[in-house]
Short mmCIF file of C-alpha atoms and ligand atoms in Angstrom, two decimals:
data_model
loop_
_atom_site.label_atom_id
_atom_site.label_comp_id
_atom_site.label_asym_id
_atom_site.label_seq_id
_atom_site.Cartn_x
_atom_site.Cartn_y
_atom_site.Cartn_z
CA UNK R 1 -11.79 -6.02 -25.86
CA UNK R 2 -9.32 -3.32 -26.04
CA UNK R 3 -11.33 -0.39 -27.62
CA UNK R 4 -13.34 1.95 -25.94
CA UNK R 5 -17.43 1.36 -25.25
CA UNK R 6 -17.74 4.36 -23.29
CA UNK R 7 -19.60 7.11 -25.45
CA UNK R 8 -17.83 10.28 -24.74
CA UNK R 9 -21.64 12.03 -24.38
CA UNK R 10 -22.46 10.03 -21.78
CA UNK R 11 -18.45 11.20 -19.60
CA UNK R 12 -18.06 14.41 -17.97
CA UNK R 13 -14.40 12.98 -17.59
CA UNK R 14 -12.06 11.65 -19.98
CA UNK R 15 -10.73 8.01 -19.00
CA UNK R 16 -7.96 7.79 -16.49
CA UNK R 17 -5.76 4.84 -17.29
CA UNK R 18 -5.22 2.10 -14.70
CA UNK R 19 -2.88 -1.05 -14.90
CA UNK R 20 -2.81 -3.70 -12.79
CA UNK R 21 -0.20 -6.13 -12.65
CA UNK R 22 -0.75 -10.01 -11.43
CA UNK R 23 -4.20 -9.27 -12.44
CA UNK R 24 -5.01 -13.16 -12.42
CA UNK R 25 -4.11 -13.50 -8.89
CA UNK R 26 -6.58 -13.49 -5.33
CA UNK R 27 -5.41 -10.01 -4.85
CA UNK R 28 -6.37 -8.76 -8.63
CA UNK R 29 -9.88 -10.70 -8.54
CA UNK R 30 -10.56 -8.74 -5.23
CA UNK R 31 -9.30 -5.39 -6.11
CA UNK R 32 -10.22 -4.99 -10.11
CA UNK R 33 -14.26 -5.21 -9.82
CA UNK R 34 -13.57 -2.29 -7.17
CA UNK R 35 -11.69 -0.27 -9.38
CA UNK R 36 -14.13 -0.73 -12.34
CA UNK R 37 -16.77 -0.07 -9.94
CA UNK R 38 -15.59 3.42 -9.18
CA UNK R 39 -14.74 3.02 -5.38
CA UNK R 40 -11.15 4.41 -6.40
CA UNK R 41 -11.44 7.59 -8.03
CA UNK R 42 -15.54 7.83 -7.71
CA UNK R 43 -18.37 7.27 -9.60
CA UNK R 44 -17.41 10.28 -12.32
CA UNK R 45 -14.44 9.36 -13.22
CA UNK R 46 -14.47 6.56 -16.71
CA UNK R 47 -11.25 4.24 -16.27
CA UNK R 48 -9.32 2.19 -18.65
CA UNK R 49 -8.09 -0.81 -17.28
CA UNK R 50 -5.02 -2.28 -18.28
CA UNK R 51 -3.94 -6.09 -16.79
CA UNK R 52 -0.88 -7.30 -16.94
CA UNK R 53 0.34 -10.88 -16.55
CA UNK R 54 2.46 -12.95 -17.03
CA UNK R 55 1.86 -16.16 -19.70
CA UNK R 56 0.43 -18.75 -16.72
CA UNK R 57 -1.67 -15.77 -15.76
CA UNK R 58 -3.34 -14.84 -18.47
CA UNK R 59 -6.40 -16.57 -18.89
CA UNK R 60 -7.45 -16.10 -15.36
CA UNK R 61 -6.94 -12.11 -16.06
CA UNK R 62 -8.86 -12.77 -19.48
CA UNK R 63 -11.61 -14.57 -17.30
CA UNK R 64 -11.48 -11.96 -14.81
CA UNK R 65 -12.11 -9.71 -17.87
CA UNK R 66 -14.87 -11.25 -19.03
CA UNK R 67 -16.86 -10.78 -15.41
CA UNK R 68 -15.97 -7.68 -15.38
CA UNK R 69 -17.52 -6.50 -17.97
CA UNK R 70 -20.57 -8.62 -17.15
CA UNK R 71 -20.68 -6.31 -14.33
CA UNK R 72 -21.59 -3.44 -16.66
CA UNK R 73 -20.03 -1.07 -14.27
CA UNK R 74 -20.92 2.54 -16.17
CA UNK R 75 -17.06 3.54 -14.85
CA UNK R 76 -15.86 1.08 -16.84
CA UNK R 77 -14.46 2.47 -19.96
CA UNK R 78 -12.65 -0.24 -21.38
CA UNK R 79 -10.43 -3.38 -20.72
CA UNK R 80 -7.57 -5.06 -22.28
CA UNK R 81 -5.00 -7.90 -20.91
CA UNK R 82 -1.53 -8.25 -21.78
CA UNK R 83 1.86 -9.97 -21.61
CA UNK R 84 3.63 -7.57 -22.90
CA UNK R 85 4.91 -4.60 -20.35
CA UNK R 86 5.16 -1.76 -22.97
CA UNK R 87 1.35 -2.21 -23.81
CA UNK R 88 0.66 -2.78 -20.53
CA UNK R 89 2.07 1.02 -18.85
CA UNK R 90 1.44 2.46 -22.10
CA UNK R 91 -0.22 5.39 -21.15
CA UNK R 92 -0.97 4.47 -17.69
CA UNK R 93 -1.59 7.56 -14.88
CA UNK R 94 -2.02 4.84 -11.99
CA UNK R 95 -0.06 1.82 -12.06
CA UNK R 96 -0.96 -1.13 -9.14
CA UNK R 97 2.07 -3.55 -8.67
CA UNK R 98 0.76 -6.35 -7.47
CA UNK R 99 2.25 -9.64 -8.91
CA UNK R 100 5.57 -10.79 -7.92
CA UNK R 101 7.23 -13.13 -7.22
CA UNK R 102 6.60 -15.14 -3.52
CA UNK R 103 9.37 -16.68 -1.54
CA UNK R 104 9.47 -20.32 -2.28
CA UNK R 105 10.60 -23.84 -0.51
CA UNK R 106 14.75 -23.22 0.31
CA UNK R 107 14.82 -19.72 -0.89
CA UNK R 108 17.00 -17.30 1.01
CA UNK R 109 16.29 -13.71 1.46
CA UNK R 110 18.63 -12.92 -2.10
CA UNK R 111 17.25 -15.34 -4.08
CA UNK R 112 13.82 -13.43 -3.54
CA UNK R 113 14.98 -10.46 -4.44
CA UNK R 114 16.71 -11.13 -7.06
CA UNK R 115 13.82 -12.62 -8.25
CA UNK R 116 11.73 -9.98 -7.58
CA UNK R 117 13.93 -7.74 -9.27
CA UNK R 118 14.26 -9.48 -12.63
CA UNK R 119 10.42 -8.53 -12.37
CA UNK R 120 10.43 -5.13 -10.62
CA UNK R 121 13.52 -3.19 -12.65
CA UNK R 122 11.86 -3.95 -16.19
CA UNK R 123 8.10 -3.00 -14.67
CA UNK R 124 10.15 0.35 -13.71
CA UNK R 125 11.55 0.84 -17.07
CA UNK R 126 8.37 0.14 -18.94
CA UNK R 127 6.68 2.38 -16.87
CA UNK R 128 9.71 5.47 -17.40
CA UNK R 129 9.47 4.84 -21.30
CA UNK R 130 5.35 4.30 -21.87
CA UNK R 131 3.46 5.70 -18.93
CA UNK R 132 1.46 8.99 -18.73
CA UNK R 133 3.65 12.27 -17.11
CA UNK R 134 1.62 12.05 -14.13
CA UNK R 135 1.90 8.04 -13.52
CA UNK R 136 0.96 7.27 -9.51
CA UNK R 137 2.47 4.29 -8.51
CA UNK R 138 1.35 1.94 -6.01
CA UNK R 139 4.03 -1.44 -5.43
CA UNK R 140 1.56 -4.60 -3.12
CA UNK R 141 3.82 -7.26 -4.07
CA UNK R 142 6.32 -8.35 -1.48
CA UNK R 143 9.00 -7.29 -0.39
CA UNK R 144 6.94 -3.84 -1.16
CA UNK R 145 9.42 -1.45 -0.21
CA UNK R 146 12.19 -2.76 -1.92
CA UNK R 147 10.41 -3.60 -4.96
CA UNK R 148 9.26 -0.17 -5.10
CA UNK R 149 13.17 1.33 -4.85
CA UNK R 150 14.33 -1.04 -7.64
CA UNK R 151 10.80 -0.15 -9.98
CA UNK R 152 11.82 3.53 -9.18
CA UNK R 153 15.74 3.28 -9.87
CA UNK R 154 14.92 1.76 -13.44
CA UNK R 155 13.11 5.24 -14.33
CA UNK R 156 14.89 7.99 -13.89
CA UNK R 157 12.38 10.27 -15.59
CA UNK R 158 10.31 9.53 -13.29
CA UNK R 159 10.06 11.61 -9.87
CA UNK R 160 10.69 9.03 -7.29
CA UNK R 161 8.13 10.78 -5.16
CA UNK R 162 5.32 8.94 -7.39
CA UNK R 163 6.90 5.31 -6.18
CA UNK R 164 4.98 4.15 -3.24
CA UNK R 165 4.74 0.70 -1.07
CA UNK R 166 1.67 -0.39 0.20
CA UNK R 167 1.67 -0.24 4.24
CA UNK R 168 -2.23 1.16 4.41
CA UNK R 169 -2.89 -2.45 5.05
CA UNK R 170 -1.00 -2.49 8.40
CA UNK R 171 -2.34 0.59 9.01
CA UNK R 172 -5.91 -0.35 8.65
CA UNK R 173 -5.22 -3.39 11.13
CA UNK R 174 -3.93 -1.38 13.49
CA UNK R 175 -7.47 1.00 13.47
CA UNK R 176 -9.49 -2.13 13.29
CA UNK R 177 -7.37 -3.38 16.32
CA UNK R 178 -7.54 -0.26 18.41
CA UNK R 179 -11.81 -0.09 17.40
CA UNK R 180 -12.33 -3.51 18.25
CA UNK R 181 -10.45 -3.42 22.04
CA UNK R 182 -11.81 -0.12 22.38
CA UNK R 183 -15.24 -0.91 21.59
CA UNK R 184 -15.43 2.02 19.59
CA UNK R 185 -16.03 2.81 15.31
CA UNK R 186 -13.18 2.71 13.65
CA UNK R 187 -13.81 6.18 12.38
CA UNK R 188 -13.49 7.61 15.45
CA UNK R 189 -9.69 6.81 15.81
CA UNK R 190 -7.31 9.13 13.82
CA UNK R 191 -3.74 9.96 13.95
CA UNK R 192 -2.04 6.40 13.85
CA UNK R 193 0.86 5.59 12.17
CA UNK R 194 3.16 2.44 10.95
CA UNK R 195 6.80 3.33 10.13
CA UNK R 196 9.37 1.33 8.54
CA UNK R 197 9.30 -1.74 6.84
CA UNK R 198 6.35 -3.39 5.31
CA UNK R 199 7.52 -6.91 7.26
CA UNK R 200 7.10 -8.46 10.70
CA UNK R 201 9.61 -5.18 11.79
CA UNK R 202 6.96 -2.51 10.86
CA UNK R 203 6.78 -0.41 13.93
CA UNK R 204 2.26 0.15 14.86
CA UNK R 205 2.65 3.44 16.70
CA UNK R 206 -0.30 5.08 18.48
CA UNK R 207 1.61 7.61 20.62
CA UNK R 208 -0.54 10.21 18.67
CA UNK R 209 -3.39 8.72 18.15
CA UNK R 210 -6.64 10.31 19.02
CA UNK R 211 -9.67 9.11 19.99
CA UNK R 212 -13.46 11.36 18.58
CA UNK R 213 -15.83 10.69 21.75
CA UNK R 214 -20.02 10.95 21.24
CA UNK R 215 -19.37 14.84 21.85
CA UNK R 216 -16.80 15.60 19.15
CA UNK R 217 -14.30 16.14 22.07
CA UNK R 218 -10.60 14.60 20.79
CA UNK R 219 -8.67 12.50 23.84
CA UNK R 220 -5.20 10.75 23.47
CA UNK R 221 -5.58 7.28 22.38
CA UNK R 222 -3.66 6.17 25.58
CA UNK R 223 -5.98 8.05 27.81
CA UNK R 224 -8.83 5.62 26.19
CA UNK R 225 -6.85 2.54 26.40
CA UNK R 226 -5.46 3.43 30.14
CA UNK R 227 -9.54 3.86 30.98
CA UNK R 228 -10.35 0.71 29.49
CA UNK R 229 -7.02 -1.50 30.57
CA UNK R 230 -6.79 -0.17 34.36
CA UNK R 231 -3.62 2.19 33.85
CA UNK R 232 -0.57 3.19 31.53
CA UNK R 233 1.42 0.60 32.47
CA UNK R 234 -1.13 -1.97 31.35
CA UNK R 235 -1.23 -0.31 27.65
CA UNK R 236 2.73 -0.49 27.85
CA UNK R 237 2.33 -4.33 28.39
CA UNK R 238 -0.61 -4.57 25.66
CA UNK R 239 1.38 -2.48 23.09
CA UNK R 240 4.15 -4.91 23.54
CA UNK R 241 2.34 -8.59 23.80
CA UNK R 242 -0.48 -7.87 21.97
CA UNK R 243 -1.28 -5.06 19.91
CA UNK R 244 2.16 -4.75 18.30
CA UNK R 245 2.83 -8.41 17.50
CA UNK R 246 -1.05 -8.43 16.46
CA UNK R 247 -0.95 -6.04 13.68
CA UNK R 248 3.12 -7.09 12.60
CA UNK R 249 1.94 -10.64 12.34
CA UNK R 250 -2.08 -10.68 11.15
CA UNK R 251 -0.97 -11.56 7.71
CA UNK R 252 0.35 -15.15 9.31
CA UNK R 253 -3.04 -15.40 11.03
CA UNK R 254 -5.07 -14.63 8.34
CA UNK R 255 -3.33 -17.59 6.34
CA UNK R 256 -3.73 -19.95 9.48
CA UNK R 257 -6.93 -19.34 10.09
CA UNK R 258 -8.74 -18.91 5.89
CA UNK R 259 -5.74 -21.56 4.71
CA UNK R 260 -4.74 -18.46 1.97
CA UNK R 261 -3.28 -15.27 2.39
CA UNK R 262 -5.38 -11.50 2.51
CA UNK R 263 -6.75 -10.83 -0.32
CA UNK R 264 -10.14 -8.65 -0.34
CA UNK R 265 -8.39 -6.67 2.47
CA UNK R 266 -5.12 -6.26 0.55
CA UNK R 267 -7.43 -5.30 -2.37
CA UNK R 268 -9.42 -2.46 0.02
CA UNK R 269 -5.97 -1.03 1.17
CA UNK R 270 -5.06 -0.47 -2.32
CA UNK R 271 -8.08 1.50 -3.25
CA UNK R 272 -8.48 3.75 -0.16
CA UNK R 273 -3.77 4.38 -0.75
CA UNK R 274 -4.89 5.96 -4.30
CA UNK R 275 -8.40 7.05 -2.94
CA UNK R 276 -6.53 9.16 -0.74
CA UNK R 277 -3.69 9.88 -2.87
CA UNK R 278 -5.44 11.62 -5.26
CA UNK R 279 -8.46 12.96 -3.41
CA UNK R 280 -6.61 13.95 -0.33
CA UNK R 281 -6.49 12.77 3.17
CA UNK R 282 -9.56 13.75 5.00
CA UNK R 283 -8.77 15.40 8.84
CA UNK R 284 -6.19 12.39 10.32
CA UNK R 285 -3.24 11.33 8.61
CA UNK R 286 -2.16 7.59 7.35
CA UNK R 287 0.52 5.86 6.36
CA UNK R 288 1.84 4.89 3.02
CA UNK R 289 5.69 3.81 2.16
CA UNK R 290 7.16 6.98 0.35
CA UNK R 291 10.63 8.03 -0.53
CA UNK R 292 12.81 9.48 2.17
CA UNK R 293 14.18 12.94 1.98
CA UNK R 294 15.63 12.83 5.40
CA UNK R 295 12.75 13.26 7.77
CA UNK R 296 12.59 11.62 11.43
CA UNK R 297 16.23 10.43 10.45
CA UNK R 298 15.35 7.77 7.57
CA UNK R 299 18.33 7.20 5.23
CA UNK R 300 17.23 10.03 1.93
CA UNK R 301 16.33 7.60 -0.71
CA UNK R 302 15.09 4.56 0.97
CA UNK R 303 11.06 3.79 0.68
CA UNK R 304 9.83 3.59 4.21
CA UNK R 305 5.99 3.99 5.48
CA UNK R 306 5.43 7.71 7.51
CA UNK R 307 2.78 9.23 8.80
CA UNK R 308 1.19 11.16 5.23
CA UNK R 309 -1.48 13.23 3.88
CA UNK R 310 -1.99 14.29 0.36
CA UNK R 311 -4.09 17.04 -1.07
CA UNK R 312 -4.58 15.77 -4.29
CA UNK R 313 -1.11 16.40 -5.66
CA UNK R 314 0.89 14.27 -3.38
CA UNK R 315 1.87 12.72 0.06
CA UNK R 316 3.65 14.96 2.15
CA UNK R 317 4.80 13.74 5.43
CA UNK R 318 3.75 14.58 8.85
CA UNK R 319 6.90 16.65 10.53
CA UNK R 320 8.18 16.84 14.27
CA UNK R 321 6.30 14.13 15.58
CA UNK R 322 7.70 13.36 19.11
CA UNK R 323 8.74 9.59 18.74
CA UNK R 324 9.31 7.84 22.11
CA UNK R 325 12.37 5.99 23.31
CA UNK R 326 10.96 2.37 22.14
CA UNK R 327 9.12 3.94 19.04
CA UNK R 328 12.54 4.79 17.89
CA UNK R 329 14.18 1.77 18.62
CA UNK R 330 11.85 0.38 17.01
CA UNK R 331 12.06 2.24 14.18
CA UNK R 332 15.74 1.64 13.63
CA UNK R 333 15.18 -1.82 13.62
CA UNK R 334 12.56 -1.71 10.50
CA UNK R 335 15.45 0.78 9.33
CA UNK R 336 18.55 -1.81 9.43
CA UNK R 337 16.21 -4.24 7.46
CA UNK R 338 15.77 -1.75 4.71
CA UNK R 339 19.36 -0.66 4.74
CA UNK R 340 20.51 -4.54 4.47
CA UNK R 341 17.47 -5.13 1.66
CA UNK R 342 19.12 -2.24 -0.20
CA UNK R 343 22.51 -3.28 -0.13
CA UNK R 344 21.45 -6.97 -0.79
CA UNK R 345 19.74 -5.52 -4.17
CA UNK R 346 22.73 -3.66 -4.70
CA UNK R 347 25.16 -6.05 -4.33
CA UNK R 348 23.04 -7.93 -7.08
CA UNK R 349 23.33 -5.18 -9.28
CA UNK R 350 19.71 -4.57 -9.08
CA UNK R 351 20.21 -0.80 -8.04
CA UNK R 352 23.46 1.42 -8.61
P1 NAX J 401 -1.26 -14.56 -6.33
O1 NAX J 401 -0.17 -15.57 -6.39
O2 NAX J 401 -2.67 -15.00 -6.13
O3 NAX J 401 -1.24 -13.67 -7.65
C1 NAX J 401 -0.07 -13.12 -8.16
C2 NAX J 401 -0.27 -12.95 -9.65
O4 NAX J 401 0.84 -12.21 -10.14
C3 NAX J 401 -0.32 -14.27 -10.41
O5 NAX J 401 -1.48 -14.31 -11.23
C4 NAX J 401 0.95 -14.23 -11.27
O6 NAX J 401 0.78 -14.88 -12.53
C5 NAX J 401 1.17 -12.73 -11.39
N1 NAX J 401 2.54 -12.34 -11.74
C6 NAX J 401 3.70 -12.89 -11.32
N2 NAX J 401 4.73 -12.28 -11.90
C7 NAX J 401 4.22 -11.30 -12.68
C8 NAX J 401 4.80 -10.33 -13.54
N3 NAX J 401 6.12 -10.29 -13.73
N4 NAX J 401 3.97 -9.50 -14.20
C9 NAX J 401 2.64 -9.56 -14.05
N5 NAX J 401 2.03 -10.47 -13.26
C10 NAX J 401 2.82 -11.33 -12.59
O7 NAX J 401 -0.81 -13.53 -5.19
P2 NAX J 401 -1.70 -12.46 -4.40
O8 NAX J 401 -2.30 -13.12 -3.21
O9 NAX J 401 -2.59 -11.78 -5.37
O10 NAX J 401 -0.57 -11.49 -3.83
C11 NAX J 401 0.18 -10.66 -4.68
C12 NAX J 401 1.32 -10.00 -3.92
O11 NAX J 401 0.81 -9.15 -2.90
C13 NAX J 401 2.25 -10.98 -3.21
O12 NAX J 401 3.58 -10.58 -3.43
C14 NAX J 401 1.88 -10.78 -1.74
O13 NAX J 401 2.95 -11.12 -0.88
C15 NAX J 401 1.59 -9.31 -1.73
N6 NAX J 401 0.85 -8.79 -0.57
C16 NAX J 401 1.17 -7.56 -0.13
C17 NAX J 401 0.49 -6.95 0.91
C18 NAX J 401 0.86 -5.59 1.40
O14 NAX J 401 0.27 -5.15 2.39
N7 NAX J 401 1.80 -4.86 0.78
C19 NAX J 401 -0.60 -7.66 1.63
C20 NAX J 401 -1.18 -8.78 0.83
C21 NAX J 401 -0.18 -9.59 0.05
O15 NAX J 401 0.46 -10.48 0.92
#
């Protein structure tokens, strides 16, 4: 494994490069056999997969490997697994950041991330010294945001625009929430955003959502859910007690109720973040943790999730939203967490 089986008569394409990191984890065994499959980039597009582990990950990545290319996906251009992060990002256009390092028995709040960061700030350097000019990268492993701002200071070549956090899972609760309560398809509802911090402070906001009825006509997602609840006060109280805490919290209930944490939905978010990425957004925007530059009052610099669409060439955010009293509060609460994970990772000398 390691060389190339994909006859270049057979590609319109040449290969685009992906690495995944914790490849031998639930999150890699959902997410890899949908990359190779083509759901990513689409069914022209030959990719090189690159896995990246660490040693007690290895052989499930090699095993994972192995089925994958018993799969004989005609996407799949090639595989090879590594412990070493140079070979790993050598090369690499989209890098997936998945394995880090979870928060164990007794461990405070620092201890995670300086953990994290003894992982994320060499991933980030690797990546500035061996990956391809155009390098996308997507950080999943927790705490996302902040592991994406460390990755990103340790490569300064590196526009920090092309650092992302993964918050399209949140976001796709939130539509699956909204569908399900609504009794609608989830396709129908467009225009919904998370903010903030991937964490139990992300801030679900549906002030401008929008709702596609049987005719094609577009009404306010509050309009639907006053119909449905018996007024606007009622979607104030279901915002607050249920939806909210619903989407902030699913993670917990999907461990309580399948005894593990999301995986094949983590994995799904992933692929429709670069999907979108690099195809573009189709007609509603979604969310994605990007760099700040300012907008809606976010601290320039710190990796928060916005309301986005791409075009191909990268996310741009969604300007002069009108955010309500308690979406803002909200908002600045996600924003003191990131503000105190910062300074906690600079106080450890993890950032300048
Ligand atoms: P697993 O514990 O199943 O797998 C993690 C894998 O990462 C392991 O195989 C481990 O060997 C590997 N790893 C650890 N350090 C590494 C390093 N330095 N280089 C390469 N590989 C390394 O966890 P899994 O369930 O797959 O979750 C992975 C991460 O995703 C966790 O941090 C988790 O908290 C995070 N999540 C993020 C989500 C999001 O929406 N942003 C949602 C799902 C998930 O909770």
């Amino acid at each position: 494994m390691g060389s190339s089986w994909f006859d270049d008569s057979m590609s319109p394409s040449s290969p685009v490069t992906v690495t995944v990191t914790g490849a031998g984890g639930q999150i890699g065994y959902a997410l890899l056999f949908r990359i190779a499959s083509g759901a990513m980039l689409g069914p022209e597009i030959p990719i090189r997969l690159q896995l990246l582990e660490i040693p007690t990950g290895q052989k499930a990545a090699e095993g994972t490997a192995l089925e994958l290319q018993d799969c004989a996906f005609p996407t799949l251009d090639s595989i090879a697994v590594t412990t070493d992060a140079a070979a790993g990002f050598n090369g690499t256009n989209i890098a997936l950041l998945v394995g880090a390092r979870p928060r164990g028995p007794g461990m405070e709040r620092g201890d995670l991330l300086q953990a994290n960061g003894a992982i994320f700030g060499p991933q980030g350097a690797a990546i500035n010294d061996y990956a391809a000019d155009d390098v996308k990268v997507l950080v999943v492993g927790n705490p996302a945001n902040t592991n994406a701002l460390i990755a990103s200071a340790h490569a300064p070549d590196v526009p920090a625009s092309r650092f992302t956090a993964m918050t399209r899972l949140d976001h796709n609760r939130a539509l699956a929430q909204l569908a399900a309560t609504l009794n609608v398809p989830v396709y129908s509802i467009s225009n919904v955003t998370i903010w903030g911090n991937h964490s139990a402070a992300q801030v679900p906001d549906i002030s401008h959502g929008l709702l596609r009825q049987p005719d094609g006509n577009k009404i306010p997602l509050v309009q639907a859910l006053a119909q449905k609840l018996g007024g606007t006060a009622s979607v104030e109280q279901w915002l607050e007690e249920v939806f909210i805490p619903r989407v902030a919290k699913r993670g917990a209930e999907i461990i309580e109720v399948r005894g593990s944490s999301s995986a094949a939905s983590a994995a799904a978010a992933a692929v429709d973040h670069i999907h979108d990425w690099v195809g573009g957004t189709a007609d509603s925007w979604t969310s994605a943790a990007i760099v700040s530059e300012g907008s809606y009052d976010i601290d320039p610099g710190l990796i928060s999730s916005f309301p986005v669409r791409s075009t191909g060439s990268g996310w741009q955010i969604e300007q002069d939203l009108e955010l309500s009293t308690g979406v803002r509060a909200r908002i600045d609460t996600s924003l003191r967490e990131l503000r105190e994970e910062r300074d906690l990772v600079r106080s450890l000398g993890l950032i300048s």
